[in-house]
Coordinates of C-alpha atoms in Angstrom, one line a residue:
Chain A
M1 CA 2.7 21.6 -22.3
G2 CA 0.8 23.7 -19.9
V3 CA 1.0 23.7 -16.2
G4 CA -1.2 21.5 -14.1
I5 CA -2.1 17.9 -14.0
R6 CA -3.4 16.3 -17.1
I7 CA -5.2 12.9 -16.6
R8 CA -6.8 11.2 -19.6
L9 CA -7.7 7.7 -19.1
A10 CA -10.5 5.1 -19.9
L11 CA -11.0 2.4 -17.3
R12 CA -12.8 -0.7 -18.5
R13 CA -13.8 -3.6 -16.5
P14 CA -16.8 -6.0 -17.0
G15 CA -19.8 -3.9 -16.1
F16 CA -17.8 -0.9 -15.4
A17 CA -16.6 2.1 -17.6
L18 CA -15.0 5.3 -16.6
D19 CA -13.6 7.9 -19.0
L20 CA -11.8 10.8 -17.5
D21 CA -10.3 13.8 -19.2
L22 CA -9.1 16.3 -16.7
T23 CA -6.9 19.2 -16.4
L24 CA -6.5 19.8 -12.6
P25 CA -5.0 22.7 -10.8
A26 CA -1.1 22.7 -10.0
R27 CA -1.9 23.9 -6.5
G28 CA -4.1 22.9 -3.8
I29 CA -6.1 19.7 -3.0
T30 CA -8.4 18.2 -5.6
A31 CA -10.9 15.9 -4.1
L32 CA -12.0 12.7 -6.1
F33 CA -15.4 12.3 -4.6
G34 CA -17.8 9.5 -5.4
P35 CA -19.3 6.4 -4.0
S36 CA -17.4 3.1 -3.5
G37 CA -16.7 1.3 -6.9
S38 CA -16.8 4.6 -8.8
G39 CA -13.1 4.1 -9.9
K40 CA -11.4 6.5 -7.6
T41 CA -8.7 4.2 -6.4
S42 CA -8.1 2.7 -9.9
C43 CA -7.6 6.3 -11.1
L44 CA -4.9 6.9 -8.3
R45 CA -3.3 3.7 -9.0
A46 CA -2.9 4.5 -12.7
I47 CA -1.6 8.0 -11.8
A48 CA 1.0 6.4 -9.6
G49 CA 2.0 4.0 -12.3
L50 CA 1.0 1.0 -10.1
D51 CA -1.3 -0.2 -12.9
R52 CA -0.9 0.5 -16.5
V53 CA -4.1 1.6 -18.0
A54 CA -3.8 1.2 -21.8
G55 CA -4.2 4.3 -23.8
A56 CA -3.8 6.8 -20.9
H57 CA -2.0 10.1 -20.9
I58 CA -0.9 11.3 -17.5
A59 CA 1.2 14.5 -17.1
I60 CA 2.2 16.8 -14.3
G61 CA 3.4 20.1 -15.5
D62 CA 6.0 19.4 -18.2
E63 CA 6.8 15.9 -17.1
I64 CA 5.0 13.3 -18.8
W65 CA 4.3 10.0 -16.9
Q66 CA 2.5 8.0 -19.4
D67 CA 1.7 8.6 -23.1
D68 CA 0.8 5.3 -24.8
R69 CA 0.6 7.0 -28.1
R70 CA 4.2 7.5 -27.9
G71 CA 4.8 4.1 -25.9
L72 CA 5.9 6.2 -23.0
F73 CA 5.3 4.9 -19.4
V74 CA 7.5 6.0 -16.5
P75 CA 7.7 3.2 -13.7
T76 CA 6.3 4.1 -10.4
H77 CA 9.8 4.5 -8.6
R78 CA 10.7 7.1 -11.2
R79 CA 7.6 9.2 -10.7
A80 CA 7.7 11.7 -7.9
V81 CA 4.5 10.7 -6.3
G82 CA 3.7 10.4 -2.6
Y83 CA 1.1 7.8 -2.0
M84 CA -1.0 7.6 1.1
L85 CA -3.5 4.8 1.7
Q86 CA -6.0 3.8 4.4
E87 CA -3.3 1.5 5.9
P88 CA -0.2 3.6 6.6
G89 CA 2.0 0.8 5.0
L90 CA 5.0 1.5 7.2
F91 CA 7.8 -1.1 6.9
P92 CA 7.7 -3.3 10.0
H93 CA 11.4 -4.0 9.8
L94 CA 12.5 -0.3 10.1
S95 CA 12.1 2.2 12.9
V96 CA 10.2 5.3 12.3
R97 CA 13.5 6.9 11.5
G98 CA 14.3 4.2 9.0
N99 CA 10.8 4.5 7.4
L100 CA 11.2 8.3 7.1
D101 CA 14.6 7.9 5.7
Y102 CA 13.7 5.2 3.1
G103 CA 12.1 7.7 0.5
F104 CA 14.3 10.7 1.6
R105 CA 17.4 8.8 0.9
R106 CA 16.2 7.7 -2.5
A107 CA 15.4 11.1 -3.4
G108 CA 18.9 12.0 -2.7
R109 CA 18.4 13.6 0.6
P110 CA 17.5 16.9 -1.0
T111 CA 18.5 20.0 0.9
T112 CA 15.3 21.7 -0.3
V113 CA 13.3 19.4 1.6
D114 CA 12.9 20.7 5.3
Q115 CA 13.3 17.4 7.1
A116 CA 13.1 18.8 10.6
G117 CA 10.2 21.1 9.6
I118 CA 8.2 18.1 8.2
V119 CA 8.9 16.1 11.4
A120 CA 8.0 19.0 13.5
M121 CA 4.8 19.8 11.7
L122 CA 3.5 16.2 11.9
G123 CA 4.5 16.0 15.6
I124 CA 6.5 12.8 15.3
G125 CA 9.8 14.1 16.7
A126 CA 9.5 11.9 19.9
L127 CA 8.7 8.7 17.9
L128 CA 11.7 8.5 15.7
D129 CA 13.3 5.5 17.5
R130 CA 10.1 3.4 17.9
R131 CA 9.1 0.6 15.8
P132 CA 5.9 0.9 13.7
D133 CA 4.1 -1.8 15.8
A134 CA 4.5 0.3 18.9
L135 CA 2.6 3.3 17.4
S136 CA -1.0 4.2 17.5
G137 CA -3.1 4.2 14.5
G138 CA -3.0 8.0 14.2
E139 CA 0.7 8.2 14.9
R140 CA 1.4 5.6 12.1
Q141 CA -0.6 7.7 9.7
R142 CA 1.3 10.9 10.5
V143 CA 4.6 9.1 10.1
A144 CA 3.3 7.8 6.7
I145 CA 2.4 11.4 5.7
A146 CA 6.0 12.5 6.6
R147 CA 7.6 9.7 4.9
A148 CA 5.7 10.5 1.7
L149 CA 6.6 14.3 2.0
L150 CA 10.2 13.5 2.6
S151 CA 10.5 11.7 -0.7
R152 CA 10.1 15.1 -2.3
P153 CA 6.8 14.3 -4.3
R154 CA 5.6 16.6 -7.1
L155 CA 2.1 15.2 -6.4
L156 CA 0.5 13.7 -3.4
L157 CA -2.1 11.0 -3.7
L158 CA -4.1 10.4 -0.8
D159 CA -6.5 7.4 -0.9
E160 CA -8.9 7.7 1.9
P161 CA -6.2 8.3 4.4
L162 CA -8.7 8.8 7.3
A163 CA -11.2 5.9 6.4
A164 CA -9.7 3.3 8.7
L165 CA -9.5 5.6 11.6
D166 CA -12.1 6.2 14.3
A167 CA -13.7 9.6 14.8
A168 CA -11.1 10.7 17.5
R169 CA -8.1 9.6 15.3
K170 CA -9.7 11.4 12.4
A171 CA -10.0 14.6 14.5
E172 CA -6.3 14.1 15.4
I173 CA -5.0 13.8 11.7
L174 CA -7.3 16.3 10.0
P175 CA -5.6 19.4 11.4
Y176 CA -2.3 18.0 10.1
L177 CA -3.8 17.6 6.6
A178 CA -5.2 21.1 6.7
R179 CA -1.8 22.5 7.8
L180 CA -0.3 20.6 4.9
H181 CA -2.7 22.4 2.7
E182 CA -1.7 25.7 4.1
T183 CA 2.0 25.3 4.0
L184 CA 2.9 23.2 1.1
A185 CA 3.0 24.0 -2.6
I186 CA 2.6 20.3 -3.5
P187 CA -0.6 19.6 -5.3
A188 CA -2.8 16.7 -3.9
L189 CA -5.4 14.4 -5.1
Y190 CA -7.6 13.3 -2.3
V191 CA -10.0 10.4 -2.6
S192 CA -12.9 10.3 -0.3
H193 CA -16.5 9.6 0.0
A194 CA -16.8 11.7 3.1
L195 CA -18.2 15.1 2.1
D196 CA -17.1 16.8 5.3
E197 CA -13.5 15.9 4.8
V198 CA -13.7 17.1 1.3
A199 CA -15.4 20.3 2.2
R200 CA -12.8 21.1 4.8
L201 CA -9.7 20.3 2.8
A202 CA -10.4 20.5 -0.9
D203 CA -10.2 23.5 -3.3
H204 CA -11.2 21.6 -6.4
M205 CA -13.5 18.7 -6.8
V206 CA -13.8 15.8 -9.4
L207 CA -17.3 14.1 -8.9
L208 CA -17.2 10.4 -10.1
G209 CA -19.9 7.8 -10.3
G210 CA -22.9 10.0 -10.7
P211 CA -25.5 9.3 -13.3
H212 CA -24.4 12.2 -15.3
G213 CA -20.7 11.3 -15.9
V214 CA -17.8 13.1 -14.5
H215 CA -17.9 16.7 -13.5
D216 CA -15.2 18.9 -12.1
G217 CA -14.7 22.5 -10.8
P218 CA -13.7 24.7 -7.9
L219 CA -15.3 23.2 -4.8
P220 CA -17.6 26.1 -3.8
Q221 CA -19.1 26.1 -7.2
M222 CA -19.5 22.5 -7.4
L223 CA -21.3 22.3 -4.1
A224 CA -23.6 25.1 -5.2
R225 CA -24.7 23.3 -8.4
L226 CA -28.3 22.4 -8.5
D227 CA -27.7 19.7 -11.0
L228 CA -25.1 17.8 -8.8
A229 CA -26.8 18.5 -5.5
N230 CA -28.6 15.2 -5.4
E231 CA -25.2 13.5 -5.5
F232 CA -24.6 14.7 -2.0
A233 CA -28.2 13.8 -0.9
D234 CA -29.0 15.1 2.5
D235 CA -25.5 16.6 2.9
S236 CA -26.2 19.2 0.0
G237 CA -25.4 22.7 0.8
V238 CA -22.9 25.5 0.0
L239 CA -19.5 26.3 1.2
I240 CA -18.7 29.8 2.2
E241 CA -15.2 31.0 2.9
G242 CA -15.1 34.2 5.0
T243 CA -13.0 36.5 7.2
I244 CA -13.6 37.1 10.8
A245 CA -14.6 40.7 10.9
S246 CA -15.3 41.3 14.6
H247 CA -15.9 39.6 17.9
D248 CA -18.9 40.3 20.2
D249 CA -17.8 39.2 23.7
I250 CA -21.2 40.0 25.4
D251 CA -23.2 37.6 23.3
H252 CA -20.3 35.4 22.4
L253 CA -20.5 35.8 18.7
S254 CA -18.2 36.4 15.9
R255 CA -19.0 38.0 12.6
L256 CA -17.8 36.4 9.4
D257 CA -17.7 38.6 6.3
F258 CA -17.9 37.0 2.9
D259 CA -18.5 38.0 -0.7
G260 CA -21.9 39.7 -0.5
G261 CA -23.0 39.1 3.1
A262 CA -22.0 38.4 6.7
I263 CA -23.1 35.9 9.3
F264 CA -22.8 35.7 12.8
V265 CA -21.3 32.4 14.2
A266 CA -20.5 31.3 17.8
R267 CA -17.5 33.1 19.2
R268 CA -14.3 31.9 17.5
P269 CA -10.9 31.9 19.2
E270 CA -9.1 32.9 16.0
P271 CA -8.2 36.6 15.6
V272 CA -10.0 39.1 13.4
G273 CA -8.7 38.7 9.8
Q274 CA -8.6 34.8 10.0
R275 CA -10.1 33.0 7.1
L276 CA -12.6 30.2 7.9
R277 CA -14.6 27.8 6.0
Y278 CA -18.2 27.1 6.9
R279 CA -21.0 24.9 5.4
I280 CA -24.4 26.1 5.2
H281 CA -26.7 23.0 4.5
A282 CA -29.7 23.3 2.3
R283 CA -31.9 21.8 4.9
D284 CA -30.9 24.6 7.4
V285 CA -32.1 27.4 5.0
S286 CA -35.7 28.5 5.0
L287 CA -37.3 31.4 2.9
T288 CA -39.7 34.1 3.7
L289 CA -41.2 36.8 1.4
A290 CA -40.9 39.7 4.0
P291 CA -38.1 40.3 6.4
P292 CA -39.1 38.4 9.5
E293 CA -39.5 40.6 12.6
A294 CA -39.9 38.5 15.6
T295 CA -37.6 35.4 15.1
S296 CA -34.9 33.6 16.9
I297 CA -33.0 33.1 13.6
L298 CA -29.9 35.1 13.9
N299 CA -28.6 35.1 10.2
I300 CA -31.2 36.4 7.6
M301 CA -30.2 37.9 4.3
P302 CA -31.9 39.2 1.2
A303 CA -31.4 36.9 -1.7
V304 CA -32.8 36.4 -5.3
V305 CA -34.3 33.0 -6.5
V306 CA -32.3 31.7 -9.4
A307 CA -33.7 28.3 -10.1
A308 CA -35.3 25.1 -8.4
A309 CA -34.8 21.5 -9.0
A310 CA -36.4 18.3 -7.8
T311 CA -34.9 16.3 -4.9
D312 CA -34.8 12.8 -4.0
T313 CA -38.1 13.1 -2.3
P314 CA -41.2 14.4 -4.2
A315 CA -42.2 16.6 -1.2
H316 CA -39.2 18.9 -1.5
L317 CA -37.4 21.2 -3.9
L318 CA -34.0 22.4 -3.9
V319 CA -33.8 26.2 -4.4
R320 CA -30.6 27.9 -5.7
L321 CA -30.5 31.6 -4.6
Q322 CA -28.0 34.4 -5.1
A323 CA -27.2 36.3 -2.0
G324 CA -24.9 39.0 -3.1
G325 CA -21.9 37.4 -4.5
T326 CA -22.6 34.1 -2.8
P327 CA -24.9 31.3 -3.9
L328 CA -27.0 29.5 -1.3
L329 CA -29.1 26.4 -1.5
A330 CA -32.3 25.9 0.4
R331 CA -34.4 22.8 0.7
I332 CA -38.1 23.7 1.0
S333 CA -41.3 21.9 0.5
Q334 CA -43.2 21.9 -2.8
R335 CA -46.2 23.3 -1.0
S336 CA -44.2 26.2 0.3
W337 CA -42.8 27.0 -3.1
K338 CA -46.5 27.2 -4.4
A339 CA -47.8 29.1 -1.4
L340 CA -45.1 31.8 -1.7
Q341 CA -45.6 31.9 -5.5
L342 CA -41.9 31.7 -5.9
A343 CA -40.2 31.8 -9.4
P344 CA -36.9 32.5 -10.7
G345 CA -36.3 36.2 -10.0
S346 CA -38.3 36.3 -6.9
Q347 CA -36.9 38.5 -4.0
V348 CA -36.8 36.4 -0.8
W349 CA -35.3 36.4 2.7
A350 CA -33.1 33.5 3.4
Q351 CA -33.1 32.4 7.2
I352 CA -30.0 30.4 7.9
K353 CA -30.6 28.3 11.1
S354 CA -27.0 27.1 11.4
A355 CA -23.7 27.1 9.8
A356 CA -21.1 24.2 10.4
L357 CA -17.5 25.3 10.9
L358 CA -15.1 23.3 8.8
G359 CA -11.8 24.6 10.2
Chain B
M1 CA 31.3 -46.9 21.6
T2 CA 33.7 -44.2 20.5
L3 CA 33.9 -42.6 17.1
A4 CA 36.5 -44.2 14.7
A5 CA 38.5 -41.9 12.2
A6 CA 36.1 -43.3 9.3
D7 CA 33.1 -41.8 11.5
F8 CA 34.6 -38.5 11.7
A9 CA 35.5 -38.4 7.9
A10 CA 31.8 -39.5 7.2
L11 CA 30.5 -36.5 9.8
W12 CA 32.9 -34.0 8.1
L13 CA 31.7 -35.1 4.6
T14 CA 28.1 -34.8 5.5
L15 CA 28.7 -31.4 7.1
K16 CA 30.4 -30.2 4.0
L17 CA 27.8 -31.6 1.7
A18 CA 24.9 -30.1 3.7
C19 CA 26.7 -26.6 3.8
T20 CA 27.5 -26.6 0.1
V21 CA 23.9 -27.7 -0.8
T22 CA 22.2 -25.2 1.5
G23 CA 24.3 -22.4 0.2
L24 CA 23.6 -23.4 -3.5
L25 CA 20.0 -23.8 -2.6
F26 CA 19.7 -20.2 -1.5
V27 CA 21.3 -18.9 -4.6
L28 CA 19.2 -21.0 -7.0
G29 CA 15.9 -21.3 -4.8
T30 CA 15.6 -17.6 -4.0
P31 CA 14.9 -16.4 -7.4
L32 CA 12.9 -19.5 -8.3
A33 CA 10.7 -19.1 -5.2
W34 CA 10.3 -15.4 -6.0
W35 CA 9.2 -16.2 -9.5
L36 CA 6.7 -18.9 -8.3
A37 CA 5.3 -16.4 -5.7
R38 CA 4.8 -13.4 -7.9
S39 CA 4.6 -14.5 -11.6
R40 CA 1.2 -14.7 -13.2
S41 CA 2.8 -17.0 -15.7
R42 CA 0.8 -20.2 -16.6
W43 CA 4.1 -22.1 -16.3
T44 CA 4.2 -21.6 -12.4
R45 CA 2.0 -24.7 -11.7
P46 CA 4.0 -27.1 -13.7
V47 CA 7.3 -25.8 -12.4
A48 CA 6.0 -26.0 -8.8
A49 CA 4.8 -29.5 -9.4
L50 CA 8.2 -30.5 -10.8
V51 CA 10.1 -28.9 -8.0
A52 CA 7.8 -30.8 -5.5
L53 CA 8.4 -34.2 -7.0
P54 CA 11.1 -35.3 -4.6
L55 CA 8.5 -34.9 -1.7
V56 CA 6.4 -37.8 -3.1
L57 CA 8.9 -40.0 -5.0
P58 CA 11.0 -42.7 -3.4
P59 CA 14.6 -41.2 -3.2
T60 CA 15.5 -44.4 -5.3
V61 CA 13.6 -43.2 -8.2
L62 CA 15.3 -39.9 -8.2
G63 CA 18.7 -41.6 -7.7
F64 CA 18.0 -44.1 -10.4
Y65 CA 17.3 -41.5 -13.1
L66 CA 20.1 -39.2 -11.9
L67 CA 22.5 -42.2 -12.3
L68 CA 21.4 -42.8 -15.8
A69 CA 21.6 -39.0 -16.6
F70 CA 25.1 -38.7 -15.0
G71 CA 26.3 -41.9 -16.7
P72 CA 28.6 -42.0 -19.7
H73 CA 25.6 -42.4 -22.0
G74 CA 23.2 -39.9 -20.2
P75 CA 22.7 -36.3 -21.3
V76 CA 24.4 -34.9 -18.3
G77 CA 27.4 -37.4 -18.4
A78 CA 27.9 -36.5 -22.1
A79 CA 28.1 -32.9 -21.2
T80 CA 30.5 -33.2 -18.3
Q81 CA 32.6 -35.3 -20.4
A82 CA 32.6 -32.9 -23.3
L83 CA 33.5 -30.1 -20.8
G84 CA 36.4 -32.2 -19.5
L85 CA 34.9 -32.7 -16.1
G86 CA 34.7 -36.5 -16.3
L87 CA 31.6 -38.2 -14.8
L88 CA 29.5 -36.9 -11.9
S89 CA 28.3 -40.3 -10.6
F90 CA 30.3 -41.6 -7.6
T91 CA 31.7 -38.0 -6.9
F92 CA 31.3 -35.3 -4.3
S93 CA 30.0 -33.0 -7.0
G94 CA 27.4 -35.6 -8.1
L95 CA 26.2 -35.9 -4.6
V96 CA 25.9 -32.0 -4.4
V97 CA 23.8 -32.0 -7.7
A98 CA 21.6 -34.9 -6.4
S99 CA 21.1 -33.4 -3.1
I100 CA 20.2 -29.9 -4.5
L101 CA 17.4 -31.5 -6.6
Y102 CA 16.3 -33.7 -3.5
S103 CA 16.2 -30.9 -1.1
M104 CA 15.0 -28.1 -3.4
P105 CA 11.2 -28.4 -2.3
F106 CA 12.2 -28.0 1.4
V107 CA 13.9 -24.6 0.6
I108 CA 11.4 -23.5 -2.2
Q109 CA 8.1 -23.9 -0.1
P110 CA 9.1 -21.8 2.9
L111 CA 10.5 -19.1 0.8
R112 CA 7.5 -19.1 -1.6
H113 CA 5.1 -18.8 1.3
A114 CA 7.2 -16.1 2.8
F115 CA 7.3 -14.0 -0.4
E116 CA 3.6 -14.5 -0.9
A117 CA 2.8 -13.5 2.6
I118 CA 4.4 -10.1 2.0
G119 CA 1.8 -9.2 -0.6
N120 CA 2.0 -6.3 -3.1
R121 CA 1.4 -3.5 -0.7
P122 CA 4.9 -3.0 0.9
L123 CA 6.4 -3.4 -2.6
E124 CA 4.1 -0.8 -4.1
V125 CA 4.8 1.6 -1.2
A126 CA 8.7 1.2 -1.7
A127 CA 8.0 1.9 -5.4
T128 CA 6.2 5.2 -4.8
L129 CA 9.1 6.0 -2.4
G130 CA 11.5 5.7 -5.2
A131 CA 12.8 2.2 -4.9
G132 CA 13.4 0.3 -8.2
P133 CA 12.8 -3.5 -8.6
W134 CA 16.1 -4.8 -7.3
D135 CA 16.1 -2.2 -4.5
R136 CA 12.7 -3.1 -3.4
F137 CA 13.7 -6.9 -3.4
F138 CA 16.6 -6.3 -1.2
S139 CA 15.4 -3.5 1.0
V140 CA 11.9 -4.8 1.6
A141 CA 11.2 -8.4 0.4
L142 CA 14.4 -10.0 1.8
P143 CA 14.0 -8.5 5.3
L144 CA 10.2 -9.3 5.5
A145 CA 11.0 -12.8 4.3
R146 CA 13.7 -13.5 6.7
R147 CA 11.8 -15.9 8.8
G148 CA 11.2 -17.8 5.6
F149 CA 14.8 -17.9 4.9
L150 CA 15.6 -19.4 8.4
S151 CA 13.0 -22.1 8.0
A152 CA 14.3 -22.8 4.5
G153 CA 17.8 -23.1 5.6
V154 CA 17.1 -25.4 8.4
L155 CA 14.9 -27.6 6.4
G156 CA 17.3 -27.9 3.5
F157 CA 20.3 -28.4 5.7
A158 CA 18.5 -31.0 7.7
H159 CA 17.0 -33.0 4.7
T160 CA 20.5 -33.1 3.0
V161 CA 21.9 -34.5 6.2
G162 CA 19.3 -37.1 6.4
E163 CA 19.3 -38.4 2.8
F164 CA 20.1 -41.9 2.2
G165 CA 18.6 -43.5 -0.9
V166 CA 19.8 -40.9 -3.6
V167 CA 23.3 -40.8 -1.9
L168 CA 23.5 -44.6 -2.1
M169 CA 22.4 -44.6 -5.7
I170 CA 24.4 -41.9 -7.0
G171 CA 27.4 -41.7 -4.8
G172 CA 27.9 -45.3 -3.7
N173 CA 30.0 -45.8 -0.7
I174 CA 33.4 -44.3 -1.2
P175 CA 35.3 -43.2 2.0
Q176 CA 36.2 -39.6 2.0
R177 CA 34.3 -38.9 -1.0
T178 CA 30.7 -40.0 -0.8
R179 CA 30.3 -41.9 2.3
V180 CA 28.1 -39.7 4.4
V181 CA 26.9 -40.3 7.9
S182 CA 23.5 -42.0 7.0
V183 CA 25.5 -44.4 4.7
Q184 CA 28.1 -45.0 7.5
I185 CA 25.3 -45.8 9.9
F186 CA 24.0 -48.3 7.5
D187 CA 27.4 -50.0 7.1
H188 CA 27.7 -50.3 10.9
V189 CA 24.5 -51.8 11.2
E190 CA 25.1 -54.3 8.4
A191 CA 28.3 -55.2 10.0
L192 CA 26.4 -55.6 13.5
K193 CA 28.4 -52.8 15.0
Y194 CA 25.5 -51.6 16.9
G195 CA 27.7 -49.5 19.4
Q196 CA 29.3 -47.4 16.7
A197 CA 25.9 -47.1 15.0
H198 CA 24.4 -45.9 18.2
A199 CA 27.2 -43.2 18.6
L200 CA 26.6 -41.7 15.2
A201 CA 22.8 -42.2 15.2
G202 CA 22.3 -40.9 18.7
G203 CA 24.6 -37.8 17.7
L204 CA 22.6 -37.0 14.7
L205 CA 19.4 -37.3 16.8
V206 CA 20.4 -34.9 19.4
F207 CA 22.0 -32.5 16.9
S208 CA 18.7 -32.3 14.8
F209 CA 16.6 -31.8 17.8
L210 CA 18.9 -29.1 19.1
V211 CA 18.8 -27.3 15.7
L212 CA 15.0 -27.4 15.5
L213 CA 14.7 -26.2 19.1
A214 CA 16.9 -23.3 18.2
V215 CA 14.7 -22.4 15.3
Y216 CA 11.5 -22.7 17.2
T217 CA 12.7 -20.7 20.2
S218 CA 14.1 -17.9 17.7
Q219 CA 10.6 -17.8 16.0
P220 CA 8.1 -16.8 18.6
R221 CA 5.5 -16.2 16.0
L222 CA 5.7 -19.7 14.6
R223 CA 3.5 -20.8 17.6
N224 CA 0.7 -18.8 15.9
F225 CA 0.6 -21.1 13.0

C-alpha cells in the first residue's frame, strides 16, 4: 500500500456515468472541479462512506475504507473524515462549545490536536457560549471547520463550503481556508465550480464533467493545458507562484520573481521573500514579434510559441507559450495569428496586461 | 357536589392507567416511529395504516375484537392462560394493553413527524464526527425531536384519560380495578346523579385545558404551524 489517497469508483445513474481511478497526493488541497451534476458531491459522499457505491475501492495511506472485492466497508463513523458542506450543519441543540466538543470527545480528546490553536486560528474564541442560531453565516462556517478539525480527521472533505455565502462572507472565510492549507498536514478534497477559489487554495486538480473524461494533475500544469483550457472558458489562464524580490516605493510596485521570469505588480504589503500566487488570464496576454518600445504595458517577456488550439469562438485561438520555465496562455485572434505568421517555435514577446492576486 | 371515595378511586385508577400507558407507549412507540420515519421498507405503509386504525374505527370495534382475543378461546387468552397469567379481560393489565393499542397513533404520529423533520443531514454530520448509530440516535435525534416527544406524551396521555368505549368493552365496570373516570361519569349520569357527574366532568375539562395550555405555551414554535 502506497501513501496518498486511492479512489476508484464507478458512479452509475440513469443518463449519468462517472469512472474515477485516482491516486491523489497525501498532502495539500486537491480540487474536484467541474460543473453542477458532474458527480463531485456523489464522489465525496462515497469517500465519506455516506453512500456505498458498489465496487468502489477507497483507501487513505495504508488504511482501506472500502474494498468491495474483499467485502470491506468501513462505516462513516469509523472513518477519520472531516466533512464540510455548504450549510455548516451545526447542531442547534448544542452551544458552539458543545458542537466543537462533539467530534473532539468521540475522537478521544487527543492531546495531539491543538484545541486552543484551532479555536484561535478560526477566530471563534469569543463565540463558545453562543447558540448556533445566534451566529452569522460566516461564523457558523468557521465553527463547522473547527469542529471538523477537532475530530482529528485524516482527510478533509470540503463540499463547496463557500457556495452559500455572499461575497463579503466568502472573503471572510477564504483566508481561514488558506491558513488551514499552510498550517495543517491534513490533505483535503475541495469540491468547487468557482475557479478563483480553486486557483487560490488548491495544489492539485481533478477535472470532472468535461467532454474528454476525467483529468488530474498539479494545478499549475492543469491550468496551462491547451486541451483543457476550454473547460474554463473565459477564465482560462495560467497560475504563477512567485516570490517577492523587491519593492519600489516610488512607483508603488513590487517585483515578483518566478521560474524563468519576473513581473511587476502593484505594491504588496508582504515582506520580500513572501510567496504569492497570481493568475494571468489568457485574455490579458497579447503577442508582438519585436520588443515594443513605446507601450504602457509594464510586463513584457520573451517567449516561444509551443502550440495553438481553437477556442469556443471561431475568431480566436488559444496559444501556449513557454517563457523561461513558466508556461503562459494567450488568447489572440485568428487574424493576428496569420498576420504575425506564427507557428510553433516562433519567438515572440508576450505583453501581460494584468495579473490577478490570489493571496 | 363533592367527590365520593368511589370518584377518587376512579380518578386514581385513571391516572395510573394513563401514566402506565404513556410510559409504555414511549418505550414501544419510539422505535416504531423511528422505523416508520426512516426505513425504506415496503412494509412501512401497511404498518402505518395498521397503527392508525384506531383513529377511524369506533372504539367498540377495537374493544369487541380485543375481548374475543383476550377471552379463554382467543389467541391472547390462550397464551396468557398457558403462561399462568389468567385472562386479561376485565383486569387492569387488559385495560393497559387495550389502551396502548387505542392510543398508539396519537404517540406514533407526532414522533414520526418529528423524526422525519430532522432529515438526514444532522445524522450524517454526526456520523462524520465519529458517532455510531446508537450514539447518533441519543445525541442528535432524541434532542432534536424533543418537541415531538412532548406532543406525543400529552396526546397519548389525554386520549387514554378520555377513552370510554374500549374500556367498557374490555374492562367492564369493576370498582378499583377497571372503573376509570369516564365510566364513573357515565354511571353517575345513568343514576341521574348530575351533581357528581358535574364535579368529575368539570374537573376533567379544566385539567385537560390546563395541560394543553401548558403544552402550547411551552412550544412557541407551534404557532408557526
